[in-house]
mmCIF file of C-alpha atoms in Angstrom:
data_model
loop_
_atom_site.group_PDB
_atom_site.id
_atom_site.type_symbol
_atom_site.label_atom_id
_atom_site.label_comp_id
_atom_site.label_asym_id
_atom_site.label_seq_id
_atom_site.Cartn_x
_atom_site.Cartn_y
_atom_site.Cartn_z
ATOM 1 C CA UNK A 29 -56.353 39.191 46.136
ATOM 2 C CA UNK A 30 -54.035 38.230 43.501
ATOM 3 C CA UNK A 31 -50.564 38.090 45.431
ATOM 4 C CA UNK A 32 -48.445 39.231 42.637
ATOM 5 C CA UNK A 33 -45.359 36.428 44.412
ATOM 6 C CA UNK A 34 -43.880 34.149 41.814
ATOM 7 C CA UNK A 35 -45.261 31.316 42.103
ATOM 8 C CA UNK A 36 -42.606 28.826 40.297
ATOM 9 C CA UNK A 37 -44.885 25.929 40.447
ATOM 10 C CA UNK A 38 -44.291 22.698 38.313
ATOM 11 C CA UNK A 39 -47.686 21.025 37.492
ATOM 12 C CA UNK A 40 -47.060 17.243 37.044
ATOM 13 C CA UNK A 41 -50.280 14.748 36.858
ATOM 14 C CA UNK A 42 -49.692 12.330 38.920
ATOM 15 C CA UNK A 43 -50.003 8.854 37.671
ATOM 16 C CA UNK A 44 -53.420 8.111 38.792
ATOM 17 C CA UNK A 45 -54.952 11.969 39.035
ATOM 18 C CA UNK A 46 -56.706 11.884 35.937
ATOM 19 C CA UNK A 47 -58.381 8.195 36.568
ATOM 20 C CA UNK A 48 -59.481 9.583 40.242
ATOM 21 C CA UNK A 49 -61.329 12.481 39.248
ATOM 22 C CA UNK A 50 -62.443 10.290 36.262
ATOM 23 C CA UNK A 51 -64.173 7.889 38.571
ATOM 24 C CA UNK A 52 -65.412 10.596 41.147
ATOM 25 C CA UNK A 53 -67.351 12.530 38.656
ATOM 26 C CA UNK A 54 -68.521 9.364 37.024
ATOM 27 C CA UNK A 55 -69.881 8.358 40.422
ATOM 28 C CA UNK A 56 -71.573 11.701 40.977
ATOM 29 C CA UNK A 57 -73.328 12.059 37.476
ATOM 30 C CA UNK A 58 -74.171 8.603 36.810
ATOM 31 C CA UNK A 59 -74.995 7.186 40.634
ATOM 32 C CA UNK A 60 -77.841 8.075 42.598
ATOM 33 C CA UNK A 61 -79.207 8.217 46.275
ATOM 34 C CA UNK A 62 -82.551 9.085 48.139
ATOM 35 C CA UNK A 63 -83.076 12.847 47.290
ATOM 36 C CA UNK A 64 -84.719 13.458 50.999
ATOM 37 C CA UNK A 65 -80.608 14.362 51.830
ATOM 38 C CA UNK A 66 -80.381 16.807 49.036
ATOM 39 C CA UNK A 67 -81.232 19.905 51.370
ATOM 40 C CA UNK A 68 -78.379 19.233 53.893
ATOM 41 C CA UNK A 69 -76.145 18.235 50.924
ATOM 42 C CA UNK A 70 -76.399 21.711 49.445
ATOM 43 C CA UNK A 71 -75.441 23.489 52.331
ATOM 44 C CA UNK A 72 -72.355 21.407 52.704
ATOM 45 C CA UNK A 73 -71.507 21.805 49.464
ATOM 46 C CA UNK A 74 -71.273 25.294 49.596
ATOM 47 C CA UNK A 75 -69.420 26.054 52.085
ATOM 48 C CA UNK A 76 -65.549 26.609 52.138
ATOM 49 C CA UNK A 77 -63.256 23.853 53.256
ATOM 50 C CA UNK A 78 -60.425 26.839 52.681
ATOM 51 C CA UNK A 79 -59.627 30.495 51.143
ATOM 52 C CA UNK A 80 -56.306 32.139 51.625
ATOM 53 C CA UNK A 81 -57.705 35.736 51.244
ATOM 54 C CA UNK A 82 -60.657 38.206 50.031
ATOM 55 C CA UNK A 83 -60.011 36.114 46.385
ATOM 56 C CA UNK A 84 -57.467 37.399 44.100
ATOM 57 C CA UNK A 85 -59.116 40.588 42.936
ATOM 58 C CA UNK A 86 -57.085 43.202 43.996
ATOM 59 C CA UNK A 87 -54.679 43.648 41.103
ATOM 60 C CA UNK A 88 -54.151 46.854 41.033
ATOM 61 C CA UNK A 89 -50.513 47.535 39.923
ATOM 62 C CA UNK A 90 -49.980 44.065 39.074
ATOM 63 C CA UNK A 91 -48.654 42.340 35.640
ATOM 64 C CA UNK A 92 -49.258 43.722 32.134
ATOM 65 C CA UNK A 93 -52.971 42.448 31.919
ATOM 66 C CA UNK A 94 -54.626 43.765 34.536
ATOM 67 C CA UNK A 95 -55.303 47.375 35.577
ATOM 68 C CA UNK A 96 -56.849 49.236 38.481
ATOM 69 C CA UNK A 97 -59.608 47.778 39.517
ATOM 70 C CA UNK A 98 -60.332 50.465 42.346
ATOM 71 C CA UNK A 99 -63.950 51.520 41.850
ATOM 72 C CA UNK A 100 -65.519 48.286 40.778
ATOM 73 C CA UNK A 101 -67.977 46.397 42.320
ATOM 74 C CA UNK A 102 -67.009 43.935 44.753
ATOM 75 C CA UNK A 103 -65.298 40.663 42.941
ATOM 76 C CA UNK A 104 -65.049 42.925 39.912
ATOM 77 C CA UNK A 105 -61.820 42.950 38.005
ATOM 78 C CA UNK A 106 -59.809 44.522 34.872
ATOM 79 C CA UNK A 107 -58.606 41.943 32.691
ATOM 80 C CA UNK A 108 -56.485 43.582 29.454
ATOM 81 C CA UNK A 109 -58.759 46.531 29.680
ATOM 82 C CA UNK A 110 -62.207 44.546 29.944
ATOM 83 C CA UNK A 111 -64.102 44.284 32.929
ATOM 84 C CA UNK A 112 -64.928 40.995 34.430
ATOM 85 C CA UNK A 113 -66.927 39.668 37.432
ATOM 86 C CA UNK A 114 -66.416 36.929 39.413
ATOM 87 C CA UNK A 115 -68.986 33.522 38.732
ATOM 88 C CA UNK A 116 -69.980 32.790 42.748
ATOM 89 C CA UNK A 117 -72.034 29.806 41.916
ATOM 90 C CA UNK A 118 -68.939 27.999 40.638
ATOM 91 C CA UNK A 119 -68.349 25.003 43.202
ATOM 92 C CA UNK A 120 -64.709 23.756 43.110
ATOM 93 C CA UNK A 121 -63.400 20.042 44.734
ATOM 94 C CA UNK A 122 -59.765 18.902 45.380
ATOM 95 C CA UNK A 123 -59.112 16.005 44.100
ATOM 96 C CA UNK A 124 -55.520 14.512 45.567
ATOM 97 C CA UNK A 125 -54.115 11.127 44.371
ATOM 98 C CA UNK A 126 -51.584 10.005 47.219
ATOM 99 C CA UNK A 127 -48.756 7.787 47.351
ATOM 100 C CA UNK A 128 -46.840 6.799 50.927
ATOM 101 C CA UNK A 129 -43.662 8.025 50.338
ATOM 102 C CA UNK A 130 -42.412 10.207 53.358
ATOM 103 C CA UNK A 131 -41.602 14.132 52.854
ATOM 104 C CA UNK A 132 -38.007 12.852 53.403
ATOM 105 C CA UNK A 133 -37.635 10.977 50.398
ATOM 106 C CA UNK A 134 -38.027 14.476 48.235
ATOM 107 C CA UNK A 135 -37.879 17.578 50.552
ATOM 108 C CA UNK A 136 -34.657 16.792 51.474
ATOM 109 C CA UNK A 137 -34.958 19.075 54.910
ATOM 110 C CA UNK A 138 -32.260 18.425 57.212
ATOM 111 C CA UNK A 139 -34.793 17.903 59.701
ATOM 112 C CA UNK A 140 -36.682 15.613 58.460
ATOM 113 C CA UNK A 141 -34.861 12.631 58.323
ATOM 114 C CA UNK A 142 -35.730 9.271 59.984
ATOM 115 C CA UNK A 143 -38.924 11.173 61.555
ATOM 116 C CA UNK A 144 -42.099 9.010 61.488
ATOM 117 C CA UNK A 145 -44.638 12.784 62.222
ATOM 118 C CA UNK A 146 -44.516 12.899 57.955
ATOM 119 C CA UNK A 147 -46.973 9.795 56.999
ATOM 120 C CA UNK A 148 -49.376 11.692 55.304
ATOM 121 C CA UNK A 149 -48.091 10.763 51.878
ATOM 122 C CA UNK A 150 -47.491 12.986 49.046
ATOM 123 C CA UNK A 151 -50.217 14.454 46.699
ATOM 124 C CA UNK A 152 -48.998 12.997 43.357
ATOM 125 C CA UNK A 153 -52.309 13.807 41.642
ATOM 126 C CA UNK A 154 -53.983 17.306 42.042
ATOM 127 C CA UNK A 155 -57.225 18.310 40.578
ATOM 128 C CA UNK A 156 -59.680 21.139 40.585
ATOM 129 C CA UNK A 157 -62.719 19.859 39.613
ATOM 130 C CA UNK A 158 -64.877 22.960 38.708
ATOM 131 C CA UNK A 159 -68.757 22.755 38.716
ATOM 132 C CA UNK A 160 -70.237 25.526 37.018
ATOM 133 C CA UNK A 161 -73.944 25.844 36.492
ATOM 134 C CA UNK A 162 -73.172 28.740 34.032
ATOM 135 C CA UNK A 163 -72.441 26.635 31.648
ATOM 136 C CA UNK A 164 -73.680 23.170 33.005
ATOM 137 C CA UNK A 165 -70.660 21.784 32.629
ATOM 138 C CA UNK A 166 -67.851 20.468 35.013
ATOM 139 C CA UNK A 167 -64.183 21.334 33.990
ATOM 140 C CA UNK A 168 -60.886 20.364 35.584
ATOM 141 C CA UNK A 169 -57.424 21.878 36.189
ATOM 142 C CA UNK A 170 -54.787 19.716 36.483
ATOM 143 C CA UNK A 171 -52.066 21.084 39.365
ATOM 144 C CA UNK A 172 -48.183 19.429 37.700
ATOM 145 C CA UNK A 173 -47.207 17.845 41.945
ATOM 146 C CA UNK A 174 -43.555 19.483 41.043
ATOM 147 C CA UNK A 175 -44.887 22.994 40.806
ATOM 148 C CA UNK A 176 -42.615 25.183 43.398
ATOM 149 C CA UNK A 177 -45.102 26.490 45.768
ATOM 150 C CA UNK A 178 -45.374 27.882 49.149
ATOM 151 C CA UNK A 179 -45.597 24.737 51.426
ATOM 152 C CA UNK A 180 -46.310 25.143 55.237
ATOM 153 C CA UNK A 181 -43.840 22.615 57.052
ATOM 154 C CA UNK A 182 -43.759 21.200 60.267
ATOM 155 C CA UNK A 183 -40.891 19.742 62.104
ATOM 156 C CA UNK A 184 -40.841 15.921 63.731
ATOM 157 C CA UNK A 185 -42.270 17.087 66.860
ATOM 158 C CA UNK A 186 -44.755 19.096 65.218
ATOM 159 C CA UNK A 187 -43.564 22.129 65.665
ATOM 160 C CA UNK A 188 -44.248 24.625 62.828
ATOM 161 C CA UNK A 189 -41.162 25.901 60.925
ATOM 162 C CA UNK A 190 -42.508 28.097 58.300
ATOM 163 C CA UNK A 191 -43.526 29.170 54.403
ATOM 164 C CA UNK A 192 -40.881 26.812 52.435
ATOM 165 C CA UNK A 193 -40.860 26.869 48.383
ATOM 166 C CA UNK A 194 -41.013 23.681 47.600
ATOM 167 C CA UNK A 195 -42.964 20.966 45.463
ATOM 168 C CA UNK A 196 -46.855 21.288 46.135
ATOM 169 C CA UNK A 197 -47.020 17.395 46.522
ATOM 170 C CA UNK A 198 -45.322 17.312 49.867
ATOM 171 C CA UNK A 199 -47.843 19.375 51.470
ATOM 172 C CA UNK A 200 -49.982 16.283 51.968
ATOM 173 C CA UNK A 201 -47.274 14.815 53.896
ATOM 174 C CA UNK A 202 -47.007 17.049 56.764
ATOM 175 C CA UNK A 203 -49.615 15.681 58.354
ATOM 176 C CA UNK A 204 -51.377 12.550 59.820
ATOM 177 C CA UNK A 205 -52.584 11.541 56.158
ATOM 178 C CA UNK A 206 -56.214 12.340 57.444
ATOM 179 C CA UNK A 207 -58.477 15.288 57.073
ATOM 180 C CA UNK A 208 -55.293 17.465 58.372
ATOM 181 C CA UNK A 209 -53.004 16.350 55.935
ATOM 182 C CA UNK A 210 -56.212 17.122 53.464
ATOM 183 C CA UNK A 211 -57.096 20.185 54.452
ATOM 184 C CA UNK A 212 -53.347 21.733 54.790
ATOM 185 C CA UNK A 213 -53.081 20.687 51.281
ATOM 186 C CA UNK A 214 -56.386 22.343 50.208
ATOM 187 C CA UNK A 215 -55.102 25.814 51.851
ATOM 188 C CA UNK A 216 -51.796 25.319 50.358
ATOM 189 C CA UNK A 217 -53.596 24.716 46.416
ATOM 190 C CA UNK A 218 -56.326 27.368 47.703
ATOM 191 C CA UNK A 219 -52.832 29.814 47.817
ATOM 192 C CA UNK A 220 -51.467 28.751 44.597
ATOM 193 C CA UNK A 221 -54.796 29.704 43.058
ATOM 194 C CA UNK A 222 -54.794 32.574 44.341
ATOM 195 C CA UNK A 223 -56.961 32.421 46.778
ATOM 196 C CA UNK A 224 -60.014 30.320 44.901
ATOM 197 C CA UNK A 225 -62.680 28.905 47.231
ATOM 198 C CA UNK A 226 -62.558 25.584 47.658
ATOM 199 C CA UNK A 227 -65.605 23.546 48.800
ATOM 200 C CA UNK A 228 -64.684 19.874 49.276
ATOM 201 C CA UNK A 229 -61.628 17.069 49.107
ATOM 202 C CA UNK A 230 -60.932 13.831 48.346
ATOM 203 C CA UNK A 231 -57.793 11.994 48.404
ATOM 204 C CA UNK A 232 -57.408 8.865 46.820
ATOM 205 C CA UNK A 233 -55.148 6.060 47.566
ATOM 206 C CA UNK A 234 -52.985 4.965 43.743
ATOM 207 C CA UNK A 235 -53.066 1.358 45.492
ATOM 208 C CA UNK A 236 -57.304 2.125 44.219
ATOM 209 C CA UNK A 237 -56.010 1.482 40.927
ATOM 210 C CA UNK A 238 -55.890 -2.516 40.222
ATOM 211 C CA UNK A 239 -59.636 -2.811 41.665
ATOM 212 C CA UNK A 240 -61.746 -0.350 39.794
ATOM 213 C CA UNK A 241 -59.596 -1.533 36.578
ATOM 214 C CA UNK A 242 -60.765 -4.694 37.046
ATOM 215 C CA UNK A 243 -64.144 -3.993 38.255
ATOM 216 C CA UNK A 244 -65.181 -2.623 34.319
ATOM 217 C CA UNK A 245 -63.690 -6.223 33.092
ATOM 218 C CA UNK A 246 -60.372 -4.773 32.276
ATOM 219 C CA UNK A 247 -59.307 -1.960 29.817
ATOM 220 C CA UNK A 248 -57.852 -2.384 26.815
ATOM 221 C CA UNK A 249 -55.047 0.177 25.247
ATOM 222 C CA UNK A 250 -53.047 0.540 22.055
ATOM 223 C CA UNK A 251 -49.521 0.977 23.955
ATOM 224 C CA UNK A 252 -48.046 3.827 23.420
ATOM 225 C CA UNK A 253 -44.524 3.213 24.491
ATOM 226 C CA UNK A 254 -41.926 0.894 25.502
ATOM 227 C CA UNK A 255 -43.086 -0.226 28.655
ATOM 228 C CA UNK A 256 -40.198 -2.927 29.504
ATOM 229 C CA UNK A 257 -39.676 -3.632 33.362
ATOM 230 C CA UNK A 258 -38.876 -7.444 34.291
ATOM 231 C CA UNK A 259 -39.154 -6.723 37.743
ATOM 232 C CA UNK A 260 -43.268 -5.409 37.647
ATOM 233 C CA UNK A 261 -43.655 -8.127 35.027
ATOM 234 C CA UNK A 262 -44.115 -5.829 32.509
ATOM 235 C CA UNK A 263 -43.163 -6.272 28.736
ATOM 236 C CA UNK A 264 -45.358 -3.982 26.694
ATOM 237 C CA UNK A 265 -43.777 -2.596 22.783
ATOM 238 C CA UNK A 266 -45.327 0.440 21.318
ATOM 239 C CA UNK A 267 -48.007 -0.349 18.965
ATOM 240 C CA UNK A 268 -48.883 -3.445 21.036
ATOM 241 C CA UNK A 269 -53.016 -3.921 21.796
ATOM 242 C CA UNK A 270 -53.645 -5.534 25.076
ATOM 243 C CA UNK A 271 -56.027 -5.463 27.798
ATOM 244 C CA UNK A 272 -54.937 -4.449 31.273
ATOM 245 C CA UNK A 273 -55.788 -6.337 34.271
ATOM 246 C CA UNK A 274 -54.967 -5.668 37.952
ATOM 247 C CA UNK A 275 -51.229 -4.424 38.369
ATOM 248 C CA UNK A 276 -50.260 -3.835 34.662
ATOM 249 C CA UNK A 277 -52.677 -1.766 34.883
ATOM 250 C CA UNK A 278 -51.614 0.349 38.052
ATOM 251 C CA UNK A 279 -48.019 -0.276 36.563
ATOM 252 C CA UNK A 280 -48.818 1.070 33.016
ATOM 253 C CA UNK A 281 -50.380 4.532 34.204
ATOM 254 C CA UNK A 282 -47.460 5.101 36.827
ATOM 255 C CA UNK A 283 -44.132 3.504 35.635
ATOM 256 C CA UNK A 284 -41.403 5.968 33.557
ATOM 257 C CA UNK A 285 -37.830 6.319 33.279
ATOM 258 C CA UNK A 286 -36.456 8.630 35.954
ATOM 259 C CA UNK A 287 -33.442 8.996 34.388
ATOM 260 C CA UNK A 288 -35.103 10.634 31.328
ATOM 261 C CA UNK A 289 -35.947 14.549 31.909
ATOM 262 C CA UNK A 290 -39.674 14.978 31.768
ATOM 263 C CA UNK A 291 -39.862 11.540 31.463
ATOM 264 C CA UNK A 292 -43.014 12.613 33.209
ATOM 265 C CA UNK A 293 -44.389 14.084 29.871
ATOM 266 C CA UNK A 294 -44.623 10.757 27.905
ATOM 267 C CA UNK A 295 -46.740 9.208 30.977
ATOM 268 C CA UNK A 296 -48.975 11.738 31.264
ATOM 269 C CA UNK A 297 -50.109 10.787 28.101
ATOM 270 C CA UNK A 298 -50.733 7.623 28.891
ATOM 271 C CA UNK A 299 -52.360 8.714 31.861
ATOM 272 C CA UNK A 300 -54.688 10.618 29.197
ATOM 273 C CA UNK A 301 -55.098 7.562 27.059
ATOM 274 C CA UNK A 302 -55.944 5.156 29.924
ATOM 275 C CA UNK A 303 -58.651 7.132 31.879
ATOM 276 C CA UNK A 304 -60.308 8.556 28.371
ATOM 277 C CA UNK A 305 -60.362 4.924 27.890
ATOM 278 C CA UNK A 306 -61.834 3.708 31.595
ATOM 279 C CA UNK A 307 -64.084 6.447 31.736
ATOM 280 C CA UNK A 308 -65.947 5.450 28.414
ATOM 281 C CA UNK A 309 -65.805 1.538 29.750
ATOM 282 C CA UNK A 310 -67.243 2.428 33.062
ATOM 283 C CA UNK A 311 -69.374 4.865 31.434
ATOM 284 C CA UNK A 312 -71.154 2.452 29.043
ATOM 285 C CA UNK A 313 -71.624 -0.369 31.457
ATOM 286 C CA UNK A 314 -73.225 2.164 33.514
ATOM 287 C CA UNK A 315 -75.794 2.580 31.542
ATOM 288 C CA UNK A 316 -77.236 -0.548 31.175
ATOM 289 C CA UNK A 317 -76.480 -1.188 34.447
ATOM 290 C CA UNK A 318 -76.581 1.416 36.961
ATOM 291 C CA UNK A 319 -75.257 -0.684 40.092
ATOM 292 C CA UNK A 320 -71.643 -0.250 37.982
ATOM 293 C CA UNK A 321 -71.326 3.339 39.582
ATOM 294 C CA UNK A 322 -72.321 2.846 42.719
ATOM 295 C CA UNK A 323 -69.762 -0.513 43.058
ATOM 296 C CA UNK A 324 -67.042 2.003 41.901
ATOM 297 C CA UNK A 325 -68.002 4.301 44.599
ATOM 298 C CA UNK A 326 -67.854 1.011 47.161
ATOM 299 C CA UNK A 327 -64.735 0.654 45.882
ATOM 300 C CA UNK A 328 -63.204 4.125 46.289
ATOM 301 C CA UNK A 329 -64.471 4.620 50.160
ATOM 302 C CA UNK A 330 -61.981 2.046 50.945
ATOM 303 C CA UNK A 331 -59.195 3.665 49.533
ATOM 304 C CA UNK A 332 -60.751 7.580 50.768
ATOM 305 C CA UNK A 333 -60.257 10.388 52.550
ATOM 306 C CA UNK A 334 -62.631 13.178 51.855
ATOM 307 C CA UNK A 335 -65.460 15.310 53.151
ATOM 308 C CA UNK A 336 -68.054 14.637 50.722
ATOM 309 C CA UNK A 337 -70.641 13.278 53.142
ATOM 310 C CA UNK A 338 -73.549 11.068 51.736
ATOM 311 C CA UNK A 339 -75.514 14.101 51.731
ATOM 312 C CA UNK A 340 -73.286 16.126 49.428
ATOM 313 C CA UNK A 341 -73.105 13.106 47.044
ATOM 314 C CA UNK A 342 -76.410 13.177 47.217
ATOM 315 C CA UNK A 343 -76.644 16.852 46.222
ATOM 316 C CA UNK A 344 -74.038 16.655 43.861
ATOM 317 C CA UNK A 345 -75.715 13.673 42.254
ATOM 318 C CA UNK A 346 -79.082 15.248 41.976
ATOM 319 C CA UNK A 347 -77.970 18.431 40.754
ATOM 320 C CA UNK A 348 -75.758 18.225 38.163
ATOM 321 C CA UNK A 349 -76.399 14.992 36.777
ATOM 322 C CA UNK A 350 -76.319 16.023 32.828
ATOM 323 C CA UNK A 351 -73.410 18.442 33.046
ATOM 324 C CA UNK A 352 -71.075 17.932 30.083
ATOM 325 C CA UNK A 353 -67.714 16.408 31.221
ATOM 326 C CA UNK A 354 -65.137 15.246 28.681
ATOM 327 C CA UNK A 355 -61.390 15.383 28.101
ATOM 328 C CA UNK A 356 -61.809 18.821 26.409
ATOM 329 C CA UNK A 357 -62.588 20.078 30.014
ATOM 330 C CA UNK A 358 -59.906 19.181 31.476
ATOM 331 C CA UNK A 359 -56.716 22.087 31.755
ATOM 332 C CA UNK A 360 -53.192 23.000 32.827
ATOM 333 C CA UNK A 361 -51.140 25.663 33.161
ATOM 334 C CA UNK A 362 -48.104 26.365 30.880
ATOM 335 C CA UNK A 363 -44.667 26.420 32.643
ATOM 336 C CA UNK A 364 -40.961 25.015 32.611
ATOM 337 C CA UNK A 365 -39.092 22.148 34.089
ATOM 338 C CA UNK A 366 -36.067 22.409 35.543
ATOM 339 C CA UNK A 367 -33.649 20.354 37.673
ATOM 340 C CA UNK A 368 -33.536 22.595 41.039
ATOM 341 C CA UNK A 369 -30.755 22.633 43.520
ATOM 342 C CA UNK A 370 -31.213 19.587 45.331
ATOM 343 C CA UNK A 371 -31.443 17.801 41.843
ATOM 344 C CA UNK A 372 -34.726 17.227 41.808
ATOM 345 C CA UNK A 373 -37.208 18.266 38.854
ATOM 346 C CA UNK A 374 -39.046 21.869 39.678
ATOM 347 C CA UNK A 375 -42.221 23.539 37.202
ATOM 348 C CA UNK A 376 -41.873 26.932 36.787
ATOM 349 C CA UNK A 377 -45.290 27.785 36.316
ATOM 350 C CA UNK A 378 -45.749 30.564 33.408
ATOM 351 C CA UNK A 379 -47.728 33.306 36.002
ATOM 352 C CA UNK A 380 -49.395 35.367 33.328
ATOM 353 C CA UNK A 381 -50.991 31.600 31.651
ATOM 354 C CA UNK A 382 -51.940 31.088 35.459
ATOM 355 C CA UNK A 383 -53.789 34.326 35.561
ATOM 356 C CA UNK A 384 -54.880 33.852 32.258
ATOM 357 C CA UNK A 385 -57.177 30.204 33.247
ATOM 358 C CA UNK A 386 -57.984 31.642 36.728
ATOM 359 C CA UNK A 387 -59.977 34.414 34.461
ATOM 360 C CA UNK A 388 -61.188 31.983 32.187
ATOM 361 C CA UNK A 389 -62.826 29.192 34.505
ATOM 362 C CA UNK A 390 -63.657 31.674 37.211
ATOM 363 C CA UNK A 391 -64.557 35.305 35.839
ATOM 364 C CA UNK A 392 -67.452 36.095 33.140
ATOM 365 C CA UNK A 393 -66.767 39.302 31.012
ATOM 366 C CA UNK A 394 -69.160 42.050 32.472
ATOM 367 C CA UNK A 395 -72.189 42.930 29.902
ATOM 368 C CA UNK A 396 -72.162 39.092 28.063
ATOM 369 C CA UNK A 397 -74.506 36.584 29.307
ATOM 370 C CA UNK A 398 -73.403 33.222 29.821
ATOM 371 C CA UNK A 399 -74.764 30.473 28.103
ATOM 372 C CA UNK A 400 -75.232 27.508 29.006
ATOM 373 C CA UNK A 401 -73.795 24.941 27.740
ATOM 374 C CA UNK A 402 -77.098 22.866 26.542
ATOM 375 C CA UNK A 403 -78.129 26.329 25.345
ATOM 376 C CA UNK A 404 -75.104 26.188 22.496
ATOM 377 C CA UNK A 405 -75.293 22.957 21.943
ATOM 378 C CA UNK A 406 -79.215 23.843 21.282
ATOM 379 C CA UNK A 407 -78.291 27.259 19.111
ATOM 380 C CA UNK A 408 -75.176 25.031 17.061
ATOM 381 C CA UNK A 409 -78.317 22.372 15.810
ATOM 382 C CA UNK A 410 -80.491 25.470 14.962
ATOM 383 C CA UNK A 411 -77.532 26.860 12.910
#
């Protein structure tokens, strides 16, 4: 049920979000493992790790674009006076990059401080990865970690205090930066959404980052800013070509001036640049060699947390091997960045663009068929 709350959310990649979900889906479209498992696989797949509600279908007296939608079918909704229905088969993953720094260091809760119960780590990277066999393709929404959400926090002793607005990257770190830290976080992005299924996790480690660079031979970037920092060793001008190896690497996708508003901005591009980049490396060493993927995947389980068992890799590799995945799949949600009370940067997610995607990604207009996406790319050579 869409919970007509503002969300003021601030969506911020974090530095290594779009290279995770980069190397996850490579793994699962390129790898592949004994298909006996593909039974069980499904089954996990399916099911809900967590769902706030119903959905977010009841909208009846909410913003400008929707109407009542009393009278519809189940999952049925009224979207600027068309009627849409819900896509079911849609299977969505969470994709978290963490870092180790405590909740203290940007919650700024009076109780929090010198407690060691917050080691989960925040959730600097948050994706949705979408699967929809619709339109065989797998899409991506990328989740800013300053967006102002509503966080469930726990004291030091564990006790639980409440529904705080805060930054949906500290959600990871009220917990024991295991499967409960994973799946609080997966409720508390399952909320923001609205109350979107979602079917799986998996949160990376940034420290990741150095290995799988170097396990493609290195990647090789046109820099795109003044990346000067003695202290990491680096010395990178804008315009400069060089190849990346180990920690410039980690250092070139994470490192901005904090002192700069939306500093963040600039390196999200670079974010873009480097993991467009990776993913076409990894991509064509892959195919001439197909042990590339599964060494990437080696490489990821010791930097993992997730819930995506061999059998739903297995599945997942099996099934939707073929889908089309690319940087035009990949989406955000508009919104504004401002310096909150505690002077820390805050995203004021736009509501109405939020509404706007969830229809998109999730809902099919009632009476039009979808077509697939091999279908159009079939019809577009025809025309």
């Amino acid at each position: 049920m869409i919970d007509k709350k503002k969300y003021t959310e601030k969506i911020k990649l974090g530095f290594g979000a779009r290279f995770v979900v980069t190397l996850v889906m490579l793994a699962l479209v390129i790898g592949g493992i004994v298909l006996v498992l593909r039974i069980v696989g499904k089954h996990h797949v399916t099911e809900a790790v967590a769902q706030t509600d119903e959905l977010m279908v009841d909208v009846g007296g909410g913003t400008d674009q929707f109407a009542d939608a009393s009278g519809l079918p189940e999952n049925h909704i009224l979207y600027n006076g068309e009627e849409y229905a819900l896509n079911e088969d849609i299977v969505t993953f969470l994709i978290m990059g963490i870092d180790k720094e405590t909740v203290t260091e940007i919650g700024g809760q009076s109780w929090e401080a010198s407690s060691e119960f917050f080691q989960g780590g925040q959730a600097d990277a948050l994706f949705l990865v979408l699967i929809d066999p619709h339109k065989e393709a797998i899409e991506i929404i990328t989740i800013n970690r300053n967006s102002m959400a509503d966080v469930d926090v726990w004291d030091a002793d564990g006790r639980y205090k409440g529904v705080y607005n805060l930054q949906i990257a500290l959600q990871h770190g009220y917990g024991d930066g295991g499967a409960e830290s994973c799946e609080r976080q997966v409720l508390c992005v399952s909320r923001f959404m609205h109350g979107i299924t979602i079917n799986g996790y998996a949160a990376i480690s940034m420290d990741a980052i150095p290995e799988l660079n170097d396990a493609v031979g290195g990647i090789t970037v046109e820099v795109m800013d003044d990346i000067v920092y003695p202290e990491y060793d680096m010395d990178l001008h804008k315009g400069d070509t060089v190849t990346l190896y180990g920690d410039k690497a980690y250092w070139y996708v994470r490192l901005r001036d904090e002192n700069a508003f939306e500093s963040n901005s600039l390196r999200q591009r670079r974010q873009q640049q480097y993991l467009t980049t990776f993913a076409a490396t990894a991509k064509s060493q892959a195919v001439s060699d197909v042990r590339v993927a599964a060494d990437l995947y080696q490489i990821l389980q010791k930097y993992m947390v997730t819930d995506i068992d061999l059998s739903s890799f297995t599945y997942l590799v099996t099934e939707y091997a073929g889908y089309d995945f690319d940087i035009n799949n990949m989406y955000s949600v508009q919104g504004e960045t401002v310096i909150g009370n505690k002077g820390f940067e805050e995203y004021n997610v736009d509501e109405d663009a939020l509404e706007r995607l969830i229809v998109d990604l999730y809902f099919e207009k009632v009476g039009e068929a979808p077509m697939s996406a091999r279908a159009a790319e079939g019809e577009a050579l025809l025309n």
